[in-house]
PDB file of C-alpha atoms in Angstrom:
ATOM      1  CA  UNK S  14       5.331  59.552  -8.730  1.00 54.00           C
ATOM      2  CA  UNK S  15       5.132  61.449 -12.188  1.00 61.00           C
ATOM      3  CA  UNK S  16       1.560  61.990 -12.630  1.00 88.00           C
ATOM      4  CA  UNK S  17      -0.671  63.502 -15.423  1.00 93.00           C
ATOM      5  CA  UNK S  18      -4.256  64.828 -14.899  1.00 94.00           C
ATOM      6  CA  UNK S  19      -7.281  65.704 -17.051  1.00 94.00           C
ATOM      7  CA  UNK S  20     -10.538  66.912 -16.995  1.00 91.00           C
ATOM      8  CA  UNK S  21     -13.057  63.780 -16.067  1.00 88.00           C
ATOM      9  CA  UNK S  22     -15.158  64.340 -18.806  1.00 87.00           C
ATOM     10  CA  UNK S  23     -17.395  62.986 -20.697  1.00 94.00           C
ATOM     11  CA  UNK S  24     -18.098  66.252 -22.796  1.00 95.00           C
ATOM     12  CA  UNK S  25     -21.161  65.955 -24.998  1.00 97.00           C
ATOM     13  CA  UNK S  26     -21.427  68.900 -26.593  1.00 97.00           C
ATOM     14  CA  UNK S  27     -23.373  70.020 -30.293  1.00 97.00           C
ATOM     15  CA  UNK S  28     -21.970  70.170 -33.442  1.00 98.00           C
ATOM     16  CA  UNK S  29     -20.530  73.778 -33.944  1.00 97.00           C
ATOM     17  CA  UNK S  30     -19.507  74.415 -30.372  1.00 97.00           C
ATOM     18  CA  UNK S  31     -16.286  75.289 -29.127  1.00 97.00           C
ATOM     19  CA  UNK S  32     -14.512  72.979 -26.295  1.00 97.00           C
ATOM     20  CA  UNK S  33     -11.483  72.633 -24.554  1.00 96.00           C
ATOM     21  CA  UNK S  34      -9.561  70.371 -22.063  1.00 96.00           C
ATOM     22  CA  UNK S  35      -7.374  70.640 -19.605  1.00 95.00           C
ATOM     23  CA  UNK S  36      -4.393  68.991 -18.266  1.00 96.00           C
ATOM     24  CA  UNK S  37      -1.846  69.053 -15.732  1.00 96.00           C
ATOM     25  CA  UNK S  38       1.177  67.390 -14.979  1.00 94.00           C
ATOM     26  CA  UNK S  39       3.375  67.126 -12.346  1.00 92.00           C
ATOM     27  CA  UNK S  40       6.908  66.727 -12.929  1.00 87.00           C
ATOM     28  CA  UNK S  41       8.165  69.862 -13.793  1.00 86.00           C
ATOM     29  CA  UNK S  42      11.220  68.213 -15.577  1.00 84.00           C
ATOM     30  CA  UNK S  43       8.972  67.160 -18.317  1.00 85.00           C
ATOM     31  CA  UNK S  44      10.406  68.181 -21.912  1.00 82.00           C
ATOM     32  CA  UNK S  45       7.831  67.391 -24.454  1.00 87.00           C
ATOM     33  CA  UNK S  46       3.929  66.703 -24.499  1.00 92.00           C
ATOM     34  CA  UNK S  47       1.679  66.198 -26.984  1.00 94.00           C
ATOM     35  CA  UNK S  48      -2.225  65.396 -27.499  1.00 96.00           C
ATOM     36  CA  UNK S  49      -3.550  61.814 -28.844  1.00 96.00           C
ATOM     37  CA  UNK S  50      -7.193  61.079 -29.855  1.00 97.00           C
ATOM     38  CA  UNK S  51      -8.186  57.553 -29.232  1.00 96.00           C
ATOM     39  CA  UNK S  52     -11.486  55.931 -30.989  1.00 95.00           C
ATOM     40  CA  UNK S  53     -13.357  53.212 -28.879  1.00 90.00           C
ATOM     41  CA  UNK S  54     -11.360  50.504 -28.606  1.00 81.00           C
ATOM     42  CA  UNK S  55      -8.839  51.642 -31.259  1.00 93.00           C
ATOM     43  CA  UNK S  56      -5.421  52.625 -30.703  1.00 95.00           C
ATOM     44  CA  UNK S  57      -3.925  56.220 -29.836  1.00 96.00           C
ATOM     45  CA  UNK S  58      -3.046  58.308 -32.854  1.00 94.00           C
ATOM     46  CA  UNK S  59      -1.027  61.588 -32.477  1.00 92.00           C
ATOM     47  CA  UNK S  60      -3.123  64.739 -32.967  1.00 95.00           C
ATOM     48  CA  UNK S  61      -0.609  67.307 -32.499  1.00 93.00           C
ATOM     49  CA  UNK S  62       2.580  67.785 -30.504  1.00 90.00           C
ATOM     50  CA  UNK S  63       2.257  71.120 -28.035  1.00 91.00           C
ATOM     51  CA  UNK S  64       5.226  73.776 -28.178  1.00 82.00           C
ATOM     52  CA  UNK S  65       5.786  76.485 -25.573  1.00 84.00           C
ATOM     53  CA  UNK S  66       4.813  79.208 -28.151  1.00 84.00           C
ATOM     54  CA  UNK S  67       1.845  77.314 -28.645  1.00 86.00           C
ATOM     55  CA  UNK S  68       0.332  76.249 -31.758  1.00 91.00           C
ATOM     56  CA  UNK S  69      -2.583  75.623 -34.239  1.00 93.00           C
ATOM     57  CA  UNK S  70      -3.458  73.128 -36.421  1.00 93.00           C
ATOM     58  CA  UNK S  71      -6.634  74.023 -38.569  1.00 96.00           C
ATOM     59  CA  UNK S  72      -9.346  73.775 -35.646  1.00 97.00           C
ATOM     60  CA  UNK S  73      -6.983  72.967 -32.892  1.00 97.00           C
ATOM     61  CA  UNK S  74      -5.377  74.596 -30.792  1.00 97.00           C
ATOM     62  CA  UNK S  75      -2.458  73.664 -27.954  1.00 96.00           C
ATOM     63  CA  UNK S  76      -1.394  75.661 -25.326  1.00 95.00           C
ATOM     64  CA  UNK S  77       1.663  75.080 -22.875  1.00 94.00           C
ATOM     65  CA  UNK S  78       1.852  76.733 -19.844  1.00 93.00           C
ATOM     66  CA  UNK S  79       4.894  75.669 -18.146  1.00 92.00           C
ATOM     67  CA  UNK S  80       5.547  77.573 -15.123  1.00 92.00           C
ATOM     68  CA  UNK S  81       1.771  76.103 -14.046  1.00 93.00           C
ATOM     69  CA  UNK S  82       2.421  72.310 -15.232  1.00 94.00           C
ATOM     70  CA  UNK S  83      -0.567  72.827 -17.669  1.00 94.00           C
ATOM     71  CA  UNK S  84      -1.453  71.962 -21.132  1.00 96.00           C
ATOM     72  CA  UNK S  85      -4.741  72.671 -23.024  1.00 96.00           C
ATOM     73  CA  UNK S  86      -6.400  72.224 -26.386  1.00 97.00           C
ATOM     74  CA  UNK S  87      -8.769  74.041 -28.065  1.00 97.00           C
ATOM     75  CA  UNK S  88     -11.332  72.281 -30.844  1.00 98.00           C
ATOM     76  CA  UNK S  89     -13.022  74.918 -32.607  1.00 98.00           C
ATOM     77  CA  UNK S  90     -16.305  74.443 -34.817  1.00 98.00           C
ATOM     78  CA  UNK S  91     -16.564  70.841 -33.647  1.00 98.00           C
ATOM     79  CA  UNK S  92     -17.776  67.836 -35.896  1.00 98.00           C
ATOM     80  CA  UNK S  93     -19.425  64.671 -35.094  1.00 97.00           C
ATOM     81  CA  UNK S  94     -16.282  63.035 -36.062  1.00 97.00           C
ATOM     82  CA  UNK S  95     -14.631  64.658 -33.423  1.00 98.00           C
ATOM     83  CA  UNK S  96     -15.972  62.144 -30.970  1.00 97.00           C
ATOM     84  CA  UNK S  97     -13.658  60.468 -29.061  1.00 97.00           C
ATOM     85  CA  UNK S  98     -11.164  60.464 -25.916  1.00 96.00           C
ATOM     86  CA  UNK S  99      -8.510  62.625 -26.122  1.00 97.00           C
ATOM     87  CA  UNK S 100      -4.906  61.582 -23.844  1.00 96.00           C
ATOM     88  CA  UNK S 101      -2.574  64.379 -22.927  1.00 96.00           C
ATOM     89  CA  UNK S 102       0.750  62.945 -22.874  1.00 94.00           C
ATOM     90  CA  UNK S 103       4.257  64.311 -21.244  1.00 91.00           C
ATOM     91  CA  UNK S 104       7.839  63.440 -21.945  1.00 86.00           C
ATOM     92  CA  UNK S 105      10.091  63.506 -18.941  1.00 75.00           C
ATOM     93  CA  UNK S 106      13.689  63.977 -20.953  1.00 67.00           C
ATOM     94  CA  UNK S 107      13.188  63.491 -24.398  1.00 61.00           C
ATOM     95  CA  UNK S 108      13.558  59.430 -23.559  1.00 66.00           C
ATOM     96  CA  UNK S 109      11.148  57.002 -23.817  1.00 73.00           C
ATOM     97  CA  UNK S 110       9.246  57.226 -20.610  1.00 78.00           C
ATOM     98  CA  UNK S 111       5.817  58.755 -21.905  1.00 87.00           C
ATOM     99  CA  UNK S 112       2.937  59.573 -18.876  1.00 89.00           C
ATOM    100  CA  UNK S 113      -0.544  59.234 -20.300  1.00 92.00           C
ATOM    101  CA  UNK S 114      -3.065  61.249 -18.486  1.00 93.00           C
ATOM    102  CA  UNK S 115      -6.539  58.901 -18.190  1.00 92.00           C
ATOM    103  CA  UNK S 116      -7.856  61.055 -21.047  1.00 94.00           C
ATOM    104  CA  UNK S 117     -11.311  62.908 -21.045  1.00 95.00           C
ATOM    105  CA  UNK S 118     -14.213  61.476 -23.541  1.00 96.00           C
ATOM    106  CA  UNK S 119     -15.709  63.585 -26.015  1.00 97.00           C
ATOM    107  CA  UNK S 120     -19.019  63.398 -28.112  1.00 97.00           C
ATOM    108  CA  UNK S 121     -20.280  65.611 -30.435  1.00 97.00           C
ATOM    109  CA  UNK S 122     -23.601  65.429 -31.064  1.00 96.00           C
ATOM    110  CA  UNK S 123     -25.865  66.662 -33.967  1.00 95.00           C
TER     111      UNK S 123
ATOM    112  CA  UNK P  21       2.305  50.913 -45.449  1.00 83.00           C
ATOM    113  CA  UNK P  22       3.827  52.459 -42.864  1.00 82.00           C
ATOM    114  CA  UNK P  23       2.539  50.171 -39.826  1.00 93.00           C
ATOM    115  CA  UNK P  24       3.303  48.629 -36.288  1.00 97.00           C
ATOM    116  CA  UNK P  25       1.805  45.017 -36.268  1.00 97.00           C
ATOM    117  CA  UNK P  26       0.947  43.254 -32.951  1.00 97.00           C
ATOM    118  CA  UNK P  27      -0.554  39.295 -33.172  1.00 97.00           C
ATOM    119  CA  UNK P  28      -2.294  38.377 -31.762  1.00 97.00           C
ATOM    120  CA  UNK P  29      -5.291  40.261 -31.331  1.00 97.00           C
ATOM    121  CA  UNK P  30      -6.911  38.540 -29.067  1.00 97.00           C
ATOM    122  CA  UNK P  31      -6.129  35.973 -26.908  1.00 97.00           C
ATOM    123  CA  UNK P  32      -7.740  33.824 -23.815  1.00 97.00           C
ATOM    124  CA  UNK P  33      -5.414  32.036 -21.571  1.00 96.00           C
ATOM    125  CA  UNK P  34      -5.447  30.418 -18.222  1.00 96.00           C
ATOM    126  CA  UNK P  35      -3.505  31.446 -15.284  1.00 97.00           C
ATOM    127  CA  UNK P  36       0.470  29.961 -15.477  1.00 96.00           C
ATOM    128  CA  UNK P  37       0.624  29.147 -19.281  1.00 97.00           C
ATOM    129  CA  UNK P  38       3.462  31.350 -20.576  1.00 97.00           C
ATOM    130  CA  UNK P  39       2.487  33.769 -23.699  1.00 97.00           C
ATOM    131  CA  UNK P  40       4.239  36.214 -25.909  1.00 98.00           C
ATOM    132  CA  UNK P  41       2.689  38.659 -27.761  1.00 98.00           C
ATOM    133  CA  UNK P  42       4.436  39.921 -30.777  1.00 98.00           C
ATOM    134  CA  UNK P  43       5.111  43.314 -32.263  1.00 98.00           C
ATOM    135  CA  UNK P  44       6.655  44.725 -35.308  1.00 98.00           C
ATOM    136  CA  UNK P  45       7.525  47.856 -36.891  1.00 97.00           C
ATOM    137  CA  UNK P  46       8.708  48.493 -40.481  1.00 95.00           C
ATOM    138  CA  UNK P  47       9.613  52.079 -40.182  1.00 93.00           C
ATOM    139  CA  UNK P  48      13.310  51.506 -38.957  1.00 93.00           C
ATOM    140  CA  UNK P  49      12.229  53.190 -35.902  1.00 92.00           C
ATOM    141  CA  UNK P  50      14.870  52.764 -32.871  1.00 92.00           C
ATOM    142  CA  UNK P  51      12.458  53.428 -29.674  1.00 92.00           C
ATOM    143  CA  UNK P  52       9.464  51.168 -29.109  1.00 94.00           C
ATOM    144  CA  UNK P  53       7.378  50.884 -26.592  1.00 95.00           C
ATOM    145  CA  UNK P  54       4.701  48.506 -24.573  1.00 97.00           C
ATOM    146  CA  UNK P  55       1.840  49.841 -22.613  1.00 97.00           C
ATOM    147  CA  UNK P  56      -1.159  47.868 -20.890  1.00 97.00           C
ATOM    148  CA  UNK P  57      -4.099  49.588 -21.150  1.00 95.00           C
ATOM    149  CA  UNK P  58      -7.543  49.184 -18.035  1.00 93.00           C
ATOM    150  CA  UNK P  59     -10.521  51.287 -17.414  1.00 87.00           C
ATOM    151  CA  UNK P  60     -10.303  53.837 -15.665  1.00 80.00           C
ATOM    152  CA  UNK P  61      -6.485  53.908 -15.399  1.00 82.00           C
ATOM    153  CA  UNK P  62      -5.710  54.841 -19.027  1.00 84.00           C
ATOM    154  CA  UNK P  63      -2.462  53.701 -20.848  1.00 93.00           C
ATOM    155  CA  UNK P  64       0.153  52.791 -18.450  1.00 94.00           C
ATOM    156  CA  UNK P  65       4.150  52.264 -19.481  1.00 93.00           C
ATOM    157  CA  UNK P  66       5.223  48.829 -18.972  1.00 96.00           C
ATOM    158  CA  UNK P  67       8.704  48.273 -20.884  1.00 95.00           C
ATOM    159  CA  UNK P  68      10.410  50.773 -23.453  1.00 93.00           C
ATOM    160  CA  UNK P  69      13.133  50.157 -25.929  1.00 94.00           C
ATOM    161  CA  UNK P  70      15.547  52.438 -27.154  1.00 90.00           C
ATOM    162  CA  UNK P  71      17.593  50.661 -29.450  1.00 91.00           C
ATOM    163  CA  UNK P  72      18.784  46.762 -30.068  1.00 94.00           C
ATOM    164  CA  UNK P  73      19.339  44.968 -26.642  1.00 94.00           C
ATOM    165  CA  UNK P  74      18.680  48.132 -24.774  1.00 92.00           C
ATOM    166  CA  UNK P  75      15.376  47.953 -22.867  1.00 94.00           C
ATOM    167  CA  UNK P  76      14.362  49.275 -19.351  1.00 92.00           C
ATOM    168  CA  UNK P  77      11.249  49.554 -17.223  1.00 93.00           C
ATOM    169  CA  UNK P  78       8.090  51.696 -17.234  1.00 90.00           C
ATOM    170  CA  UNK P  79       5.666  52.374 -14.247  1.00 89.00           C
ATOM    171  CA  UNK P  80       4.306  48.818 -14.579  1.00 95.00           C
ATOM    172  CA  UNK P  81       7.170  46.039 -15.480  1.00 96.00           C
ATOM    173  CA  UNK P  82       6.103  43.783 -12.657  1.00 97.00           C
ATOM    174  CA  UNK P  83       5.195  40.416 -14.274  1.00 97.00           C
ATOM    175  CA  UNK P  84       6.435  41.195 -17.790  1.00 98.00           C
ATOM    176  CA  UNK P  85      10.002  40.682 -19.745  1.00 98.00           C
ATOM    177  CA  UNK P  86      10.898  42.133 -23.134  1.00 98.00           C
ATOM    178  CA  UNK P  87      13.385  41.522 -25.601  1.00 96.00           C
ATOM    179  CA  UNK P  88      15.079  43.588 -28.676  1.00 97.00           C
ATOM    180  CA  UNK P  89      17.313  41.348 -30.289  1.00 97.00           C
ATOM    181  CA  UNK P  90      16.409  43.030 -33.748  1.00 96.00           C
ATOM    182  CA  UNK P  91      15.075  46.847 -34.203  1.00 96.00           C
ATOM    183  CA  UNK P  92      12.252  45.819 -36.043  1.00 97.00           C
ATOM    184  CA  UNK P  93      10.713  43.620 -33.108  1.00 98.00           C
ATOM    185  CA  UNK P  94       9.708  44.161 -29.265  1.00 98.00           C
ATOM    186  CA  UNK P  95       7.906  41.072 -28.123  1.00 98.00           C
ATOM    187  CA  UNK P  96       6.066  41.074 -24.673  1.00 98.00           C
ATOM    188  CA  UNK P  97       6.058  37.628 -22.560  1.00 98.00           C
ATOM    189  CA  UNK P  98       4.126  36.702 -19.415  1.00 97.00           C
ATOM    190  CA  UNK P  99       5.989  34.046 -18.188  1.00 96.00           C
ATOM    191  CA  UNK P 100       3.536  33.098 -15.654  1.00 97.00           C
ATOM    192  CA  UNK P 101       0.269  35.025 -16.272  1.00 97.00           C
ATOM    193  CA  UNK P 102      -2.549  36.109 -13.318  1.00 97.00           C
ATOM    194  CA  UNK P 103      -6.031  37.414 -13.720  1.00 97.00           C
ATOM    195  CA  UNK P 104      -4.331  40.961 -13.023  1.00 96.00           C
ATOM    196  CA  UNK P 105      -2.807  40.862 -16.060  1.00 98.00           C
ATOM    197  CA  UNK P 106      -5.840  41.220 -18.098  1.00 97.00           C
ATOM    198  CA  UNK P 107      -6.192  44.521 -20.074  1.00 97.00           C
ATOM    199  CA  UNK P 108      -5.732  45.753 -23.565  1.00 97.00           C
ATOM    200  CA  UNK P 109      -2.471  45.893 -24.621  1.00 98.00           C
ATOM    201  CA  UNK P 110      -0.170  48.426 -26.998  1.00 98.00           C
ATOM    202  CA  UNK P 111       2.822  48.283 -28.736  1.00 97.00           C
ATOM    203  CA  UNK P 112       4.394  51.704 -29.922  1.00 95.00           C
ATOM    204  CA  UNK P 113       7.162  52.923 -32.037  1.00 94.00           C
ATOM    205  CA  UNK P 114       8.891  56.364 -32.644  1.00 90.00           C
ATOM    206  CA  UNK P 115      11.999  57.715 -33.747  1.00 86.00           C
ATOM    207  CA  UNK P 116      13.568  61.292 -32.596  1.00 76.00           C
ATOM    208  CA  UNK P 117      13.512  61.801 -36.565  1.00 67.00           C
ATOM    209  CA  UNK P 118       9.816  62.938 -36.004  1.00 64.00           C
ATOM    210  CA  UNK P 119       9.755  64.492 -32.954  1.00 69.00           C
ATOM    211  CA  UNK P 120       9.217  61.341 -30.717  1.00 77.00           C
ATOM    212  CA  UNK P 121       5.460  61.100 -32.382  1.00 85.00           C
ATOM    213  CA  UNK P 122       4.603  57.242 -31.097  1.00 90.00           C
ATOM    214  CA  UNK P 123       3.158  55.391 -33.481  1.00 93.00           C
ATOM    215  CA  UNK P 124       0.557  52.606 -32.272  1.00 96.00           C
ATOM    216  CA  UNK P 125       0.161  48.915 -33.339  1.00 97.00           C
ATOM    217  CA  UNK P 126      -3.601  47.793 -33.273  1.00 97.00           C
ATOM    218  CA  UNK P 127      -3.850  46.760 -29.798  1.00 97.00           C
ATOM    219  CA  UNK P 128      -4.143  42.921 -28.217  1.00 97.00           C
ATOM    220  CA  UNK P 129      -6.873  41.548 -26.065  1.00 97.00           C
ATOM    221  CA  UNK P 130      -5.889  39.122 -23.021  1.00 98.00           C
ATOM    222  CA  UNK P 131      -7.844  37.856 -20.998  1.00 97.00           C
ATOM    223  CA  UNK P 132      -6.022  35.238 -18.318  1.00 97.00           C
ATOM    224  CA  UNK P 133      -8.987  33.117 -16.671  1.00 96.00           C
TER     225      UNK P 133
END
């Protein structure tokens, strides 16, 4: 079964600080992944995709780490309206079958 | 506006009484997507869609049927809904155009009694 893990969370952490999250999948077929923030009760937007070279957008960054299964993003200088839960998500074969991961909760606080 | 539309937004229903919960998209994107969404669980695949009459299963089809008879629409029916079918429901859209970003309609509330 094609499975995708994160870190339980919740994070509460104070405005300023640097956090990251972790994830791991297991399907080592998977092609594409990407990271989703999701407000209370709102739906899933894309934050940013995550490419094996890695990349950074602004106060983000996404790692891939393929030959461990394991994705991570970094939020640097964190805001209060950087509160929310944050979904890794994995690709199998550039289809349509996406694998959330529960997601992990975070809240900044001032 | 670029947008994914699901109606309704909420609904109550008792066990048995077919439903179908619509979705639209107006972005001419060919692969949508529905996902049920519980505590605890997070969002789960139910049915995708990747193109006009060509739909398969997710990790959770049991008790669900889709259609695509148009591109622009993916509408969800519960034929004969349970209690376990209560949960927050998605509907999603991308297109390989833009790297396979989903795009998310508002979400729909059911509750079966």
């Amino acid at each position: 079964r094609k499975e995708v893990e994160q870190d339980p969370g919740p994070f509460n952490v104070p405005e300023g600080a640097t956090v990251a999250f972790n994830c791991t999948y297991s399907n080592s077929a998977s092609q594409s992944f990407f990271w989703y923030r999701q407000d209370c009760r709102k739906e899933p937007k894309l934050l940013m995709s995550v490419y094996s070279s890695g990349n950074e957008d602004g106060r983000f960054t996404a790692q891939l780490n393929r030959a461990s299964q394991y994705i991570s993003l970094l939020i640097r200088d964190s805001k209060l309206s950087d509160s929310a839960t944050y979904l890794c998500v994995v690709n199998e074969d550039y289809g349509q079958n996406f694998v959330f991961g529960p997601g992990t909760r975070l809240s900044v606080l001032p | 506006e670029a947008q994914v539309t699901q109606n309704p937004r909420y609904l109550i229903t008792v066990t048995g009484k077919k439903l179908t919960v619509t979705c639209s998209q107006n972005m001419n994107h060919e692969y949508m997507s529905w996902y049920r969404q519980d505590p605890g669980l997070g969002l789960r695949q139910i049915y995708y869609s990747m193109n006009v009459e060509v739909t398969d299963k997710g990790d959770v089809p049991e008790g669900y049927k889709v259609s695509r008879k148009e591109k622009r629409n993916f509408p969800l029916i519960l034929e004969s809904p349970s209690p376990n079918q209560t949960s927050l429901y998605f509907c999603a859209s991308s297109s390989d155009n833009v790297g396979y970003e989903q795009y998310f309609g508002p979400g729909t509330r059911l509750t079966v009694t």
